Amino acid sequence: MVHFTAEEKAAITSLWGKVNVEDAGGEALGRLLVVYPWTQRFFDSFGNLSSTSAIMGNPKVKSHGKKVLTSFGDAIKNLDNLKGTFAKLSELHCDKLHVDPENFKLLGNVLVIILASHFGKEFTPDVQAVWQKLVAGVATALGHKYH
Amino acid sequence: MAGSFKLEGRWRTQKEPTMVLSAADKSNIKAAWDKIGSHGGEYGAEALERTFMCFPTTKTYFPHFDLSHGSAQVKAHGKKVADALTLAVGHLDDLPNALSALSDLHAYKLRVDPVNFKLLSHCLLVTLASHHPAEFTPAVHASLDKFLSSVSTVLTSKYR
């Protein structure tokens, strides 16, 4: 199980406090669909994903992105129990959504890249390392109930 | 959108080749590289530092290096990596030939496990995004990801 030190937790929460979850969520999901187009397979009902601008401007992408990142915010409030926090969502992603857990890693890394672009110099290698640990922990937790 | 159609559940552009770099990709990559200018070595070193810090297993390939912050060896190695990528940018139409020597090196001498190219590539993107957020649009992000993936494929192409 992934363990975060007090300093790591502080680094995570202080950065997260400055993130606009709605904007970042839409951006993260949008970039996932642009950079890794095969991930569009889960979003047939989202309408127009025919170009980069269509994807980034798509209201369903933005709203779903916000949902996903809001949930990510729950992880941050429960860093000592990621598996428990995401147990139900893990079952959902396996049994109902049929999402390959590899996609959680892709989205996690896109999120890290977005944080880097928003925070620039502040997103030092140390800070990035903590966030890589977090996105890996979330990805593992979301894959934990797969069978 | 003209030229776009849906086939087998995925939006495609007419005449879009497979994971070969499109004209738009090449243009994005060259523009991004121009923007990097003389910072290549600096960014290369930073990407390496990020890789070692975020993915400690990558350090196993550098037991002979001082990996502390500001290390001269990491700086020099960062420049090597950046120069190789600059070479690649200048030969986007013929990466296998241009990178042939480096491909041999990685296959027969260095034998870096292929998973590590993704880790360094990711940290290169993080580095670029942090220094040039305005230029790092979704389309440029996609092109650069494809570019680094293509380079990685060439570097591991002779592994077996």
PDB file of C-alpha atoms in Angstrom:
ATOM      1  CA  MET A   1       0.000   0.000   0.000  1.00  0.00           C
ATOM      2  CA  VAL A   2       1.279   3.461  -0.838  1.00  0.00           C
ATOM      3  CA  HIS A   3       2.302   5.604   2.114  1.00  0.00           C
ATOM      4  CA  PHE A   4       2.650   9.390   2.146  1.00  0.00           C
ATOM      5  CA  THR A   5       4.807  11.268   4.634  1.00  0.00           C
ATOM      6  CA  ALA A   6       3.493  14.400   6.324  1.00  0.00           C
ATOM      7  CA  GLU A   7       5.609  16.530   3.987  1.00  0.00           C
ATOM      8  CA  GLU A   8       4.293  14.740   0.930  1.00  0.00           C
ATOM      9  CA  LYS A   9       0.703  15.194   2.056  1.00  0.00           C
ATOM     10  CA  ALA A  10       1.347  18.890   2.636  1.00  0.00           C
ATOM     11  CA  ALA A  11       2.889  19.262  -0.815  1.00  0.00           C
ATOM     12  CA  ILE A  12      -0.133  17.598  -2.412  1.00  0.00           C
ATOM     13  CA  THR A  13      -2.816  19.551  -0.573  1.00  0.00           C
ATOM     14  CA  SER A  14      -1.119  22.915  -0.980  1.00  0.00           C
ATOM     15  CA  LEU A  15      -0.841  22.498  -4.757  1.00  0.00           C
ATOM     16  CA  TRP A  16      -4.337  21.048  -5.070  1.00  0.00           C
ATOM     17  CA  GLY A  17      -5.757  24.059  -3.268  1.00  0.00           C
ATOM     18  CA  LYS A  18      -4.661  26.205  -6.201  1.00  0.00           C
ATOM     19  CA  VAL A  19      -6.157  23.966  -8.899  1.00  0.00           C
ATOM     20  CA  ASN A  20      -9.407  24.908 -10.639  1.00  0.00           C
ATOM     21  CA  VAL A  21     -10.905  21.426 -10.652  1.00  0.00           C
ATOM     22  CA  GLU A  22     -13.495  22.188 -13.322  1.00  0.00           C
ATOM     23  CA  ASP A  23     -10.981  23.631 -15.803  1.00  0.00           C
ATOM     24  CA  ALA A  24      -8.245  21.137 -15.072  1.00  0.00           C
ATOM     25  CA  GLY A  25     -10.665  18.220 -15.311  1.00  0.00           C
ATOM     26  CA  GLY A  26     -11.872  19.222 -18.753  1.00  0.00           C
ATOM     27  CA  GLU A  27      -8.317  19.848 -19.870  1.00  0.00           C
ATOM     28  CA  ALA A  28      -7.044  16.517 -18.558  1.00  0.00           C
ATOM     29  CA  LEU A  29      -9.797  14.434 -20.127  1.00  0.00           C
ATOM     30  CA  GLY A  30      -9.610  16.444 -23.344  1.00  0.00           C
ATOM     31  CA  ARG A  31      -5.872  15.955 -23.676  1.00  0.00           C
ATOM     32  CA  LEU A  32      -6.257  12.234 -22.952  1.00  0.00           C
ATOM     33  CA  LEU A  33      -8.664  11.948 -25.877  1.00  0.00           C
ATOM     34  CA  VAL A  34      -6.422  14.053 -28.140  1.00  0.00           C
ATOM     35  CA  VAL A  35      -3.048  12.549 -27.317  1.00  0.00           C
ATOM     36  CA  TYR A  36      -4.295   8.947 -27.028  1.00  0.00           C
ATOM     37  CA  PRO A  37      -7.215   8.820 -29.477  1.00  0.00           C
ATOM     38  CA  TRP A  38      -7.972   5.164 -28.799  1.00  0.00           C
ATOM     39  CA  THR A  39      -9.299   6.267 -25.407  1.00  0.00           C
ATOM     40  CA  GLN A  40     -12.239   7.743 -27.299  1.00  0.00           C
ATOM     41  CA  ARG A  41     -13.609   4.201 -27.376  1.00  0.00           C
ATOM     42  CA  PHE A  42     -15.349   4.836 -24.051  1.00  0.00           C
ATOM     43  CA  PHE A  43     -17.113   7.961 -25.171  1.00  0.00           C
ATOM     44  CA  ASP A  44     -19.288   7.142 -28.176  1.00  0.00           C
ATOM     45  CA  SER A  45     -22.143   9.083 -26.638  1.00  0.00           C
ATOM     46  CA  PHE A  46     -20.127  12.299 -26.347  1.00  0.00           C
ATOM     47  CA  GLY A  47     -20.835  13.527 -29.865  1.00  0.00           C
ATOM     48  CA  ASN A  48     -18.266  15.456 -31.837  1.00  0.00           C
ATOM     49  CA  LEU A  49     -14.691  14.342 -31.091  1.00  0.00           C
ATOM     50  CA  SER A  50     -13.520  14.806 -34.669  1.00  0.00           C
ATOM     51  CA  SER A  51     -10.746  17.326 -34.061  1.00  0.00           C
ATOM     52  CA  THR A  52      -8.592  18.715 -31.291  1.00  0.00           C
ATOM     53  CA  SER A  53     -10.712  21.842 -30.988  1.00  0.00           C
ATOM     54  CA  ALA A  54     -13.942  19.809 -31.074  1.00  0.00           C
ATOM     55  CA  ILE A  55     -12.661  17.615 -28.238  1.00  0.00           C
ATOM     56  CA  MET A  56     -11.333  20.447 -26.064  1.00  0.00           C
ATOM     57  CA  GLY A  57     -14.549  22.439 -26.555  1.00  0.00           C
ATOM     58  CA  ASN A  58     -16.952  19.527 -26.153  1.00  0.00           C
ATOM     59  CA  PRO A  59     -19.284  20.252 -23.214  1.00  0.00           C
ATOM     60  CA  LYS A  60     -19.651  16.563 -22.330  1.00  0.00           C
ATOM     61  CA  VAL A  61     -15.885  16.189 -22.176  1.00  0.00           C
ATOM     62  CA  LYS A  62     -15.643  19.194 -19.871  1.00  0.00           C
ATOM     63  CA  SER A  63     -18.402  18.014 -17.592  1.00  0.00           C
ATOM     64  CA  HIS A  64     -17.096  14.473 -17.392  1.00  0.00           C
ATOM     65  CA  GLY A  65     -13.593  15.748 -16.815  1.00  0.00           C
ATOM     66  CA  LYS A  66     -14.866  17.774 -13.889  1.00  0.00           C
ATOM     67  CA  LYS A  67     -16.561  14.679 -12.457  1.00  0.00           C
ATOM     68  CA  VAL A  68     -13.382  12.630 -12.750  1.00  0.00           C
ATOM     69  CA  LEU A  69     -11.154  15.248 -11.189  1.00  0.00           C
ATOM     70  CA  THR A  70     -13.600  15.963  -8.381  1.00  0.00           C
ATOM     71  CA  SER A  71     -13.349  12.293  -7.537  1.00  0.00           C
ATOM     72  CA  PHE A  72      -9.583  12.606  -7.642  1.00  0.00           C
ATOM     73  CA  GLY A  73      -9.960  15.344  -5.058  1.00  0.00           C
ATOM     74  CA  ASP A  74     -11.588  12.762  -2.774  1.00  0.00           C
ATOM     75  CA  ALA A  75      -8.411  10.735  -3.009  1.00  0.00           C
ATOM     76  CA  ILE A  76      -6.497  13.696  -1.707  1.00  0.00           C
ATOM     77  CA  LYS A  77      -8.723  13.840   1.351  1.00  0.00           C
ATOM     78  CA  ASN A  78      -8.087  10.140   1.975  1.00  0.00           C
ATOM     79  CA  LEU A  79      -4.442   9.602   1.197  1.00  0.00           C
ATOM     80  CA  ASP A  80      -4.135   6.914   3.863  1.00  0.00           C
ATOM     81  CA  ASN A  81      -6.863   4.792   2.365  1.00  0.00           C
ATOM     82  CA  LEU A  82      -6.921   5.046  -1.406  1.00  0.00           C
ATOM     83  CA  LYS A  83      -8.051   1.464  -1.907  1.00  0.00           C
ATOM     84  CA  GLY A  84     -11.011   1.866   0.422  1.00  0.00           C
ATOM     85  CA  THR A  85     -11.936   5.220  -1.044  1.00  0.00           C
ATOM     86  CA  PHE A  86     -12.004   3.874  -4.598  1.00  0.00           C
ATOM     87  CA  ALA A  87     -13.401   0.379  -3.938  1.00  0.00           C
ATOM     88  CA  LYS A  88     -16.852   1.121  -5.340  1.00  0.00           C
ATOM     89  CA  LEU A  89     -15.499   3.086  -8.288  1.00  0.00           C
ATOM     90  CA  SER A  90     -13.107   0.239  -9.009  1.00  0.00           C
ATOM     91  CA  GLU A  91     -15.996  -2.215  -9.237  1.00  0.00           C
ATOM     92  CA  LEU A  92     -17.876   0.213 -11.463  1.00  0.00           C
ATOM     93  CA  HIS A  93     -14.957   0.662 -13.858  1.00  0.00           C
ATOM     94  CA  CYS A  94     -14.534  -3.097 -14.128  1.00  0.00           C
ATOM     95  CA  ASP A  95     -18.075  -4.435 -14.145  1.00  0.00           C
ATOM     96  CA  LYS A  96     -20.023  -1.670 -15.829  1.00  0.00           C
ATOM     97  CA  LEU A  97     -17.584   0.561 -17.697  1.00  0.00           C
ATOM     98  CA  HIS A  98     -15.079  -2.125 -18.766  1.00  0.00           C
ATOM     99  CA  VAL A  99     -12.153   0.290 -18.699  1.00  0.00           C
ATOM    100  CA  ASP A 100      -8.664  -1.200 -19.008  1.00  0.00           C
ATOM    101  CA  PRO A 101      -6.727   0.035 -15.925  1.00  0.00           C
ATOM    102  CA  GLU A 102      -3.924   1.066 -18.247  1.00  0.00           C
ATOM    103  CA  ASN A 103      -6.095   4.090 -18.989  1.00  0.00           C
ATOM    104  CA  PHE A 104      -5.851   5.259 -15.367  1.00  0.00           C
ATOM    105  CA  LYS A 105      -2.082   5.493 -15.789  1.00  0.00           C
ATOM    106  CA  LEU A 106      -2.450   7.453 -19.010  1.00  0.00           C
ATOM    107  CA  LEU A 107      -4.853   9.935 -17.410  1.00  0.00           C
ATOM    108  CA  GLY A 108      -2.655  10.249 -14.309  1.00  0.00           C
ATOM    109  CA  ASN A 109       0.332  11.200 -16.440  1.00  0.00           C
ATOM    110  CA  VAL A 110      -1.710  13.689 -18.461  1.00  0.00           C
ATOM    111  CA  LEU A 111      -2.772  15.271 -15.160  1.00  0.00           C
ATOM    112  CA  VAL A 112       0.874  15.554 -14.079  1.00  0.00           C
ATOM    113  CA  ILE A 113       1.716  17.273 -17.358  1.00  0.00           C
ATOM    114  CA  ILE A 114      -1.150  19.738 -16.887  1.00  0.00           C
ATOM    115  CA  LEU A 115       0.030  20.537 -13.365  1.00  0.00           C
ATOM    116  CA  ALA A 116       3.507  21.168 -14.779  1.00  0.00           C
ATOM    117  CA  SER A 117       2.129  23.576 -17.369  1.00  0.00           C
ATOM    118  CA  HIS A 118       0.051  25.440 -14.758  1.00  0.00           C
ATOM    119  CA  PHE A 119       2.653  25.648 -12.027  1.00  0.00           C
ATOM    120  CA  GLY A 120       5.878  25.950 -14.012  1.00  0.00           C
ATOM    121  CA  LYS A 121       8.963  26.289 -11.832  1.00  0.00           C
ATOM    122  CA  GLU A 122       6.930  25.485  -8.718  1.00  0.00           C
ATOM    123  CA  PHE A 123       6.406  21.989 -10.116  1.00  0.00           C
ATOM    124  CA  THR A 124       9.921  20.894  -9.202  1.00  0.00           C
ATOM    125  CA  PRO A 125      11.236  17.335  -9.619  1.00  0.00           C
ATOM    126  CA  ASP A 126      10.510  16.756  -5.897  1.00  0.00           C
ATOM    127  CA  VAL A 127       6.938  17.907  -6.244  1.00  0.00           C
ATOM    128  CA  GLN A 128       6.493  15.886  -9.420  1.00  0.00           C
ATOM    129  CA  ALA A 129       7.784  12.782  -7.635  1.00  0.00           C
ATOM    130  CA  VAL A 130       5.085  13.093  -4.979  1.00  0.00           C
ATOM    131  CA  TRP A 131       2.394  13.530  -7.608  1.00  0.00           C
ATOM    132  CA  GLN A 132       3.640  10.548  -9.617  1.00  0.00           C
ATOM    133  CA  LYS A 133       3.315   8.541  -6.412  1.00  0.00           C
ATOM    134  CA  LEU A 134      -0.232   9.815  -5.966  1.00  0.00           C
ATOM    135  CA  VAL A 135      -1.439   9.150  -9.512  1.00  0.00           C
ATOM    136  CA  ALA A 136       0.127   5.695  -9.383  1.00  0.00           C
ATOM    137  CA  GLY A 137      -1.638   5.057  -6.062  1.00  0.00           C
ATOM    138  CA  VAL A 138      -4.979   6.188  -7.471  1.00  0.00           C
ATOM    139  CA  ALA A 139      -4.504   4.062 -10.594  1.00  0.00           C
ATOM    140  CA  THR A 140      -3.688   1.024  -8.448  1.00  0.00           C
ATOM    141  CA  ALA A 141      -6.682   1.658  -6.176  1.00  0.00           C
ATOM    142  CA  LEU A 142      -9.030   1.960  -9.156  1.00  0.00           C
ATOM    143  CA  GLY A 143      -7.720  -1.308 -10.548  1.00  0.00           C
ATOM    144  CA  HIS A 144      -7.790  -3.107  -7.239  1.00  0.00           C
ATOM    145  CA  LYS A 145     -11.255  -4.671  -7.511  1.00  0.00           C
ATOM    146  CA  TYR A 146     -10.865  -5.932 -11.074  1.00  0.00           C
ATOM    147  CA  HIS A 147     -11.505  -9.577 -11.673  1.00  0.00           C
TER     148      HIS A 147
ATOM    149  CA  MET B   1     -15.528  18.690 -40.238  1.00  0.00           C
ATOM    150  CA  ALA B   2     -14.209  18.252 -43.777  1.00  0.00           C
ATOM    151  CA  GLY B   3     -11.898  15.278 -44.131  1.00  0.00           C
ATOM    152  CA  SER B   4     -12.995  13.645 -40.865  1.00  0.00           C
ATOM    153  CA  PHE B   5     -15.049  10.500 -40.664  1.00  0.00           C
ATOM    154  CA  LYS B   6     -15.901   7.850 -38.161  1.00  0.00           C
ATOM    155  CA  LEU B   7     -14.614   4.363 -38.801  1.00  0.00           C
ATOM    156  CA  GLU B   8     -14.832   1.492 -36.375  1.00  0.00           C
ATOM    157  CA  GLY B   9     -15.752   3.731 -33.512  1.00  0.00           C
ATOM    158  CA  ARG B  10     -12.949   6.221 -33.925  1.00  0.00           C
ATOM    159  CA  TRP B  11     -12.758   9.616 -35.565  1.00  0.00           C
ATOM    160  CA  ARG B  12     -10.166   9.709 -38.326  1.00  0.00           C
ATOM    161  CA  THR B  13      -8.841  12.203 -40.816  1.00  0.00           C
ATOM    162  CA  GLN B  14      -8.835  11.250 -44.481  1.00  0.00           C
ATOM    163  CA  LYS B  15      -5.469   9.991 -45.730  1.00  0.00           C
ATOM    164  CA  GLU B  16      -4.140   9.932 -42.176  1.00  0.00           C
ATOM    165  CA  PRO B  17      -1.152   7.574 -42.066  1.00  0.00           C
ATOM    166  CA  THR B  18      -0.520   5.212 -39.181  1.00  0.00           C
ATOM    167  CA  MET B  19       1.912   6.079 -36.423  1.00  0.00           C
ATOM    168  CA  VAL B  20       4.038   7.977 -38.807  1.00  0.00           C
ATOM    169  CA  LEU B  21       4.341  11.653 -38.148  1.00  0.00           C
ATOM    170  CA  SER B  22       1.856  13.738 -40.101  1.00  0.00           C
ATOM    171  CA  ALA B  23       2.802  17.028 -41.751  1.00  0.00           C
ATOM    172  CA  ALA B  24       1.111  18.841 -38.876  1.00  0.00           C
ATOM    173  CA  ASP B  25       3.068  16.773 -36.342  1.00  0.00           C
ATOM    174  CA  LYS B  26       6.356  17.605 -38.048  1.00  0.00           C
ATOM    175  CA  SER B  27       5.512  21.272 -38.117  1.00  0.00           C
ATOM    176  CA  ASN B  28       4.575  21.234 -34.405  1.00  0.00           C
ATOM    177  CA  ILE B  29       7.728  19.363 -33.473  1.00  0.00           C
ATOM    178  CA  LYS B  30      10.027  21.709 -35.387  1.00  0.00           C
ATOM    179  CA  ALA B  31       8.332  24.790 -33.958  1.00  0.00           C
ATOM    180  CA  ALA B  32       8.601  23.395 -30.433  1.00  0.00           C
ATOM    181  CA  TRP B  33      12.283  22.627 -30.956  1.00  0.00           C
ATOM    182  CA  ASP B  34      12.934  26.129 -32.283  1.00  0.00           C
ATOM    183  CA  LYS B  35      11.319  27.519 -29.145  1.00  0.00           C
ATOM    184  CA  ILE B  36      13.620  25.404 -26.981  1.00  0.00           C
ATOM    185  CA  GLY B  37      16.568  27.064 -28.700  1.00  0.00           C
ATOM    186  CA  SER B  38      19.763  26.817 -26.699  1.00  0.00           C
ATOM    187  CA  HIS B  39      18.013  25.377 -23.622  1.00  0.00           C
ATOM    188  CA  GLY B  40      18.189  21.823 -24.950  1.00  0.00           C
ATOM    189  CA  GLY B  41      20.958  20.669 -22.627  1.00  0.00           C
ATOM    190  CA  GLU B  42      19.350  22.324 -19.623  1.00  0.00           C
ATOM    191  CA  TYR B  43      15.999  20.691 -20.337  1.00  0.00           C
ATOM    192  CA  GLY B  44      17.644  17.354 -21.044  1.00  0.00           C
ATOM    193  CA  ALA B  45      19.340  17.443 -17.659  1.00  0.00           C
ATOM    194  CA  GLU B  46      16.128  18.493 -15.933  1.00  0.00           C
ATOM    195  CA  ALA B  47      14.202  15.665 -17.605  1.00  0.00           C
ATOM    196  CA  LEU B  48      16.812  13.192 -16.414  1.00  0.00           C
ATOM    197  CA  GLU B  49      16.662  14.563 -12.881  1.00  0.00           C
ATOM    198  CA  ARG B  50      12.873  14.260 -12.921  1.00  0.00           C
ATOM    199  CA  THR B  51      13.141  10.700 -14.218  1.00  0.00           C
ATOM    200  CA  PHE B  52      15.575   9.620 -11.506  1.00  0.00           C
ATOM    201  CA  MET B  53      13.529  11.259  -8.783  1.00  0.00           C
ATOM    202  CA  CYS B  54      10.087  10.087  -9.898  1.00  0.00           C
ATOM    203  CA  PHE B  55      11.063   6.624 -11.093  1.00  0.00           C
ATOM    204  CA  PRO B  56      13.971   5.479  -8.923  1.00  0.00           C
ATOM    205  CA  THR B  57      14.355   2.195 -10.806  1.00  0.00           C
ATOM    206  CA  THR B  58      15.814   4.206 -13.689  1.00  0.00           C
ATOM    207  CA  LYS B  59      18.836   4.967 -11.531  1.00  0.00           C
ATOM    208  CA  THR B  60      19.947   1.365 -11.914  1.00  0.00           C
ATOM    209  CA  TYR B  61      21.374   2.285 -15.304  1.00  0.00           C
ATOM    210  CA  PHE B  62      23.638   4.934 -13.777  1.00  0.00           C
ATOM    211  CA  PRO B  63      25.460   3.372 -10.815  1.00  0.00           C
ATOM    212  CA  HIS B  64      28.596   5.119 -12.032  1.00  0.00           C
ATOM    213  CA  PHE B  65      27.025   8.597 -11.964  1.00  0.00           C
ATOM    214  CA  ASP B  66      26.731  11.225  -9.285  1.00  0.00           C
ATOM    215  CA  LEU B  67      22.964  11.725  -9.415  1.00  0.00           C
ATOM    216  CA  SER B  68      22.730  14.556  -6.883  1.00  0.00           C
ATOM    217  CA  HIS B  69      21.070  17.835  -7.893  1.00  0.00           C
ATOM    218  CA  GLY B  70      23.322  19.854 -10.177  1.00  0.00           C
ATOM    219  CA  SER B  71      25.579  16.926 -11.008  1.00  0.00           C
ATOM    220  CA  ALA B  72      28.002  17.694 -13.825  1.00  0.00           C
ATOM    221  CA  GLN B  73      27.577  14.163 -15.159  1.00  0.00           C
ATOM    222  CA  VAL B  74      23.794  14.539 -15.368  1.00  0.00           C
ATOM    223  CA  LYS B  75      24.237  17.939 -17.063  1.00  0.00           C
ATOM    224  CA  ALA B  76      26.554  16.414 -19.652  1.00  0.00           C
ATOM    225  CA  HIS B  77      24.252  13.478 -20.192  1.00  0.00           C
ATOM    226  CA  GLY B  78      21.258  15.775 -20.530  1.00  0.00           C
ATOM    227  CA  LYS B  79      23.074  17.576 -23.316  1.00  0.00           C
ATOM    228  CA  LYS B  80      23.783  14.266 -25.055  1.00  0.00           C
ATOM    229  CA  VAL B  81      20.107  13.343 -24.929  1.00  0.00           C
ATOM    230  CA  ALA B  82      19.074  16.798 -26.178  1.00  0.00           C
ATOM    231  CA  ASP B  83      21.575  16.706 -29.037  1.00  0.00           C
ATOM    232  CA  ALA B  84      20.268  13.300 -30.122  1.00  0.00           C
ATOM    233  CA  LEU B  85      16.713  14.629 -30.119  1.00  0.00           C
ATOM    234  CA  THR B  86      17.835  17.675 -32.112  1.00  0.00           C
ATOM    235  CA  LEU B  87      19.354  15.302 -34.642  1.00  0.00           C
ATOM    236  CA  ALA B  88      16.057  13.421 -34.747  1.00  0.00           C
ATOM    237  CA  VAL B  89      14.093  16.651 -35.302  1.00  0.00           C
ATOM    238  CA  GLY B  90      16.283  17.333 -38.308  1.00  0.00           C
ATOM    239  CA  HIS B  91      15.504  13.945 -39.815  1.00  0.00           C
ATOM    240  CA  LEU B  92      11.844  13.371 -39.083  1.00  0.00           C
ATOM    241  CA  ASP B  93      11.388  11.696 -42.473  1.00  0.00           C
ATOM    242  CA  ASP B  94      14.080   9.165 -41.801  1.00  0.00           C
ATOM    243  CA  LEU B  95      14.472   8.448 -38.117  1.00  0.00           C
ATOM    244  CA  PRO B  96      15.681   4.820 -38.465  1.00  0.00           C
ATOM    245  CA  ASN B  97      18.659   5.886 -40.566  1.00  0.00           C
ATOM    246  CA  ALA B  98      19.488   9.025 -38.625  1.00  0.00           C
ATOM    247  CA  LEU B  99      19.366   7.192 -35.286  1.00  0.00           C
ATOM    248  CA  SER B 100      20.954   3.961 -36.509  1.00  0.00           C
ATOM    249  CA  ALA B 101      24.133   4.289 -34.467  1.00  0.00           C
ATOM    250  CA  LEU B 102      22.209   5.155 -31.315  1.00  0.00           C
ATOM    251  CA  SER B 103      19.889   2.273 -32.013  1.00  0.00           C
ATOM    252  CA  ASP B 104      22.870  -0.102 -32.162  1.00  0.00           C
ATOM    253  CA  LEU B 105      24.257   1.390 -28.958  1.00  0.00           C
ATOM    254  CA  HIS B 106      21.027   0.831 -27.044  1.00  0.00           C
ATOM    255  CA  ALA B 107      20.523  -2.672 -28.420  1.00  0.00           C
ATOM    256  CA  TYR B 108      23.975  -4.123 -27.970  1.00  0.00           C
ATOM    257  CA  LYS B 109      25.672  -2.092 -25.289  1.00  0.00           C
ATOM    258  CA  LEU B 110      23.246  -0.180 -23.079  1.00  0.00           C
ATOM    259  CA  ARG B 111      20.285  -2.556 -23.264  1.00  0.00           C
ATOM    260  CA  VAL B 112      17.980  -0.210 -21.388  1.00  0.00           C
ATOM    261  CA  ASP B 113      14.672  -1.984 -20.823  1.00  0.00           C
ATOM    262  CA  PRO B 114      12.080  -0.502 -23.215  1.00  0.00           C
ATOM    263  CA  VAL B 115       9.755   0.561 -20.391  1.00  0.00           C
ATOM    264  CA  ASN B 116      12.243   3.261 -19.424  1.00  0.00           C
ATOM    265  CA  PHE B 117      11.919   5.179 -22.667  1.00  0.00           C
ATOM    266  CA  LYS B 118       8.324   5.954 -21.746  1.00  0.00           C
ATOM    267  CA  LEU B 119       9.434   7.239 -18.352  1.00  0.00           C
ATOM    268  CA  LEU B 120      12.074   9.590 -19.774  1.00  0.00           C
ATOM    269  CA  SER B 121       9.715  10.683 -22.564  1.00  0.00           C
ATOM    270  CA  HIS B 122       7.050  11.562 -19.985  1.00  0.00           C
ATOM    271  CA  CYS B 123       9.558  13.604 -17.971  1.00  0.00           C
ATOM    272  CA  LEU B 124      10.708  15.388 -21.130  1.00  0.00           C
ATOM    273  CA  LEU B 125       7.089  16.401 -21.759  1.00  0.00           C
ATOM    274  CA  VAL B 126       6.707  17.538 -18.135  1.00  0.00           C
ATOM    275  CA  THR B 127       9.863  19.634 -18.495  1.00  0.00           C
ATOM    276  CA  LEU B 128       8.680  21.253 -21.722  1.00  0.00           C
ATOM    277  CA  ALA B 129       5.182  21.873 -20.335  1.00  0.00           C
ATOM    278  CA  SER B 130       6.605  23.565 -17.256  1.00  0.00           C
ATOM    279  CA  HIS B 131       8.904  25.892 -19.236  1.00  0.00           C
ATOM    280  CA  HIS B 132       6.663  26.627 -22.235  1.00  0.00           C
ATOM    281  CA  PRO B 133       3.031  26.265 -21.115  1.00  0.00           C
ATOM    282  CA  ALA B 134       1.658  28.629 -23.760  1.00  0.00           C
ATOM    283  CA  GLU B 135       3.153  26.650 -26.622  1.00  0.00           C
ATOM    284  CA  PHE B 136       2.314  23.298 -25.081  1.00  0.00           C
ATOM    285  CA  THR B 137      -1.186  23.133 -26.550  1.00  0.00           C
ATOM    286  CA  PRO B 138      -3.074  19.816 -26.770  1.00  0.00           C
ATOM    287  CA  ALA B 139      -2.094  19.441 -30.441  1.00  0.00           C
ATOM    288  CA  VAL B 140       1.576  20.142 -29.749  1.00  0.00           C
ATOM    289  CA  HIS B 141       1.444  17.804 -26.731  1.00  0.00           C
ATOM    290  CA  ALA B 142       0.103  15.058 -29.005  1.00  0.00           C
ATOM    291  CA  SER B 143       2.764  15.654 -31.687  1.00  0.00           C
ATOM    292  CA  LEU B 144       5.610  15.653 -29.185  1.00  0.00           C
ATOM    293  CA  ASP B 145       4.295  12.507 -27.512  1.00  0.00           C
ATOM    294  CA  LYS B 146       4.203  10.821 -30.926  1.00  0.00           C
ATOM    295  CA  PHE B 147       7.694  12.103 -31.716  1.00  0.00           C
ATOM    296  CA  LEU B 148       9.236  10.765 -28.511  1.00  0.00           C
ATOM    297  CA  SER B 149       7.372   7.508 -28.987  1.00  0.00           C
ATOM    298  CA  SER B 150       8.759   7.203 -32.538  1.00  0.00           C
ATOM    299  CA  VAL B 151      12.297   7.899 -31.327  1.00  0.00           C
ATOM    300  CA  SER B 152      11.876   5.311 -28.557  1.00  0.00           C
ATOM    301  CA  THR B 153      10.637   2.735 -31.046  1.00  0.00           C
ATOM    302  CA  VAL B 154      13.671   3.297 -33.268  1.00  0.00           C
ATOM    303  CA  LEU B 155      16.063   3.091 -30.314  1.00  0.00           C
ATOM    304  CA  THR B 156      14.635  -0.274 -29.268  1.00  0.00           C
ATOM    305  CA  SER B 157      14.108  -1.603 -32.797  1.00  0.00           C
ATOM    306  CA  LYS B 158      17.216  -3.791 -32.870  1.00  0.00           C
ATOM    307  CA  TYR B 159      16.744  -5.268 -29.402  1.00  0.00           C
ATOM    308  CA  ARG B 160      15.802  -8.667 -30.828  1.00  0.00           C
TER     309      ARG B 160
END
